[in-house]
Amino acid sequence: MGFELEQPLALLLFIPILIAVIVFVRSKLHLSSREKLVIVPLRILIFTLLAVALAMPNLVFTAKEVHTVFIMDRSDSNTRANSEMTSFIREAVSAKGEEDAFAIVSVGRDAVIERMISSENSFSSDWSRISGDYTNLESALQLSTSLLAEKGGGRIVIMSDGNETAGDALHQASIVREQGITVDTVPFFSQGMKDVSMKDLQVPRQMFKGEKAAISVTVESTEEAAALLQVMINQEAVLEEVVELKEGTNSFSFTHPVTESGTHHIRAEVFTDEDSIQENNQLSAMTIVGGSAKVLLVEGDRYQAGNALYDALVSSELDVERVSADFLPGELNNYLQYESIIFSNVPAMSVSPQQMEIIEKAVRDFGVGFIMTGGMNSFALGGYKDTPIETILPVEMEIKSEEELPSLGMVFVIDRSGSMMGQRLELAKEAAARSVELLREGDTVGVVAFDDQIWPVVETAPMEGIGEVTEKILGVTAGGGTDIYPGLAEGYRQLETHELQRRHIILLTDGESPETGDYKALIEGGLEDNITLSAVAVGADADHYLLQELAEYGAGRFYAVFDESTMPSILSRETMLATRTYIEDNPFYPKISSGTSDWTPAFMNGVPRMNAYIATTPKGRATNVLTSEKEDPVLSRWQYGLGKTVAWTSDVDGAWSGDWAAWENWAPLWNDIVTWTFSAGTQDPFELAQRRDGMTSVLTFTAEETTSKPLDAAVVDERGSELEASVRMTKPGEYEVSFEGNEGMHFVQLTERKEEQTPLFQTGVTVSYPEEYELKPLNDRFLKELADRGDGAVIGEAPEAFRPLAEPPSAKQSIAHWLILAAFLFFFTEVGLRRFGVPRFSFARLRGNSGAWAEEGTTGRAGTIGELKSRKAASFRRKAGKGTESWMRSEAEKVISPEKPGRGGKKGLGKMAGAAGLHYSSEKTNGKDTASTEEGSQDRMKRLLEAKKRRGL
């Protein structure tokens, strides 16, 4: 037994108590010394009792027995350890003390009591049936705490594999410890389990009708095994394949065309002979299939015969609209109806700058996809350098190695006649200036303007400053007639004096010219010096026949321009063709890059040989799927704003791509490429995110607008049962919907909380199998932390479950009320003493009397009788003479008598002093009084002696 004070600071009240007692003693002067000796200690005792009572004193009775609650983790992940846990309990119970008691709790999804606390050793192992799809150790700790609450404390022993899947046992262990209960843990793990589990299933959340659904499956296996992999869409098996599993993680990818719109339930399942856990063999996913996706295929030549790309897209059941560049839309809304736009060998001069800007905006801001394929009129060869189309592509038109670039000389021969006045001349000057900017400093550049005379603008020479050359070009003005030959001859004259690897002249005019010279001889002479010529006819009034003939003579290209805005693209293309060799025409086998698993299934069995491609440089964030031997991109992709774009640098007709167009995976590959560019975004008012929190599925809906509308949610499982769901707004525009659902498909509807309950959003989600069925190792770190939180230990021997507790449970009994009762009793006693006075009878007087009796014993019985006689006589005389003068004189003499008192004490006369007083009084009385008094005293004394004899004295 012990003693404790709950409020020890209350003892500080002794300070004011001491002060109050001192003040009391000094102020109560009317009390006699005898009263102070009694009342002051009583008052101190009362105050002391009250102060100690305020300190809340307790008597503490410590228990010697140990109370233990065993928690058995009987979840499905630990079923094989049931017998081992039962044996552990029996061994621990057999070693416990006679007074020790124990209880048993089983836990899975919920906790149940298998045995109440008792000191009896026997117990039944016929355990209750529980749901084992979760491990909720928190609930087991709460239930065990309630069993130990009546005992004042004890120990909880958790037998588990440590893989908690619901609740928060660590937090609960801290709470349990504050209640005087320790938590021990014992690791138990189901070893030697053979299991094959479905780890992941990935499908596009949204698709279009005609797309091929890319299905990716991840399977984990504890050992090598053969398994049957089955994929079902809407309860219809679309794939059944025997696969060989290796130990660890196995990934498989498949594609399947989706031909129907609507919501599709996709389920993947794996079957094997030996499988310990059947519940983890399947996973579900959901995809929403919209109507057919529209794709715009733009071709350089209208309805190009034998377009293998068009045939591949049509075979994939995509809705393909096929047009030439001449019929490209001119407004943004016309592009937004398409999921993707494909440029197949389309030259830049066929697309106006305004159309390029519209396409760039559609890709960046509205998520429209874009694909460019190679050919003689594509990429750099098509004149897309420094255009909005180059901006959105994952590649740049410049080739990466400048060592491959030949020395170059270019001369621009530009018509400045009066017919070129206005926007036409301005665009021509802009085109020439942009072409100059594509060159390097050190390249040879010359500019000759003509009307009916020659106007040298920039003398042909190596360029030292690009800005100075472009400034001179932009300063050209219009005027005069049109005579082509003198200006063209001047261009040849200036260029032929420079020894260069490549020399090229670009002639640009909008009119007809008299034949003032021999064009054929001039141009053929230039060819002998390796000078080529390209001609640009601007407008319908130009001499198209003559200019086309000149281009043919000069081994160059002829451009008929009816939209002046395309002139910059034409001159850029000519410059790029003249400066670099872009066509790589050495046959090779493309290399497959890693990190593109969604497209690589088509390449698993190898790829055909490719003949040629256009050299480009990949941009920094681009992903190269296929590359050449020179590491140039053949198939590259990236994200641009909201849209996705792809570059295929070979052609699609077979001249450059070789056997690719006849390859069996040609159509599936292009289906993957095109559908990859489709926007993942929808017009739904909410974005959906899903997570699992123990037994609860949590859906987060985020709206674009940060509104604060109160919403309700309805959740229905695939069997049509409505589930209880809660909705809370986490912040403006963001809502969380929580529900407990089993594995499978669920449908969710959000409605605005109004009288009419207007639906805002409907979608479907899938819930996978509980985390309990994931094959996990023993989580000994969790068990160690759990024991630390509970101030216990990870024990290995069963008898340790009943080892003495570091802080044994104890019972407390308060004695404050008894102290208060005692204080009241003493208080009333003190009140009575102060009211009625302190009795004269005291121990001191008793001691004095005892001394007188001792003297009587030495003088004998006779002396005692004489003394008694004298005292009796004196008493009689006092009664008879009280109030007389002689009595008053006698009393006064007693007061002033110098004689010291006898043993009777200071305030009373002892026996001897009393006898002396009697003798003194008798001497002062007259004879008559004395005689009568002595006679009466003798009679009374005689009677007293006779009475004593009868008593044996």
Tab-separated table of C-alpha atoms in Angstrom, residues 215-216 241 243 251-255 590-593 596-608 625-626 660 663-665 668-669 672:
chain	number	residue	atom	x	y	z
A	215	ILE	CA	-4.483	-2.381	-72.718
A	216	SER	CA	-1.478	-2.731	-70.428
A	241	GLU	CA	-3.593	-16.097	-74.030
A	243	VAL	CA	1.737	-16.486	-70.911
A	251	SER	CA	4.190	-6.683	-68.124
A	252	PHE	CA	1.967	-7.406	-71.110
A	253	SER	CA	0.423	-5.032	-73.650
A	254	PHE	CA	-2.425	-5.579	-76.090
A	255	THR	CA	-4.611	-3.528	-78.401
A	590	PRO	CA	15.541	2.355	-87.554
A	591	LYS	CA	16.515	1.942	-83.920
A	592	ILE	CA	13.777	1.684	-81.274
A	593	SER	CA	14.215	4.020	-78.305
A	596	THR	CA	7.848	4.540	-75.410
A	597	SER	CA	6.095	1.391	-74.251
A	598	ASP	CA	2.725	2.474	-75.594
A	599	TRP	CA	4.010	2.250	-79.193
A	600	THR	CA	6.732	-0.376	-78.894
A	601	PRO	CA	4.375	-3.414	-79.072
A	602	ALA	CA	4.287	-2.898	-82.830
A	603	PHE	CA	8.088	-3.146	-82.917
A	604	MET	CA	8.468	-6.247	-80.736
A	605	ASN	CA	9.204	-8.526	-83.704
A	606	GLY	CA	11.484	-6.081	-85.488
A	607	VAL	CA	10.938	-3.360	-88.106
A	608	PRO	CA	11.415	-3.151	-91.909
A	625	VAL	CA	10.570	6.741	-80.756
A	626	LEU	CA	12.623	5.728	-83.821
A	660	TRP	CA	7.025	-0.030	-94.135
A	663	TRP	CA	4.355	-4.089	-93.117
A	664	GLU	CA	1.693	-5.978	-91.167
A	665	ASN	CA	1.882	-3.513	-88.275
A	668	PRO	CA	-1.808	-0.558	-86.013
A	669	LEU	CA	1.238	1.715	-85.729
A	672	ASP	CA	-1.430	4.350	-82.209
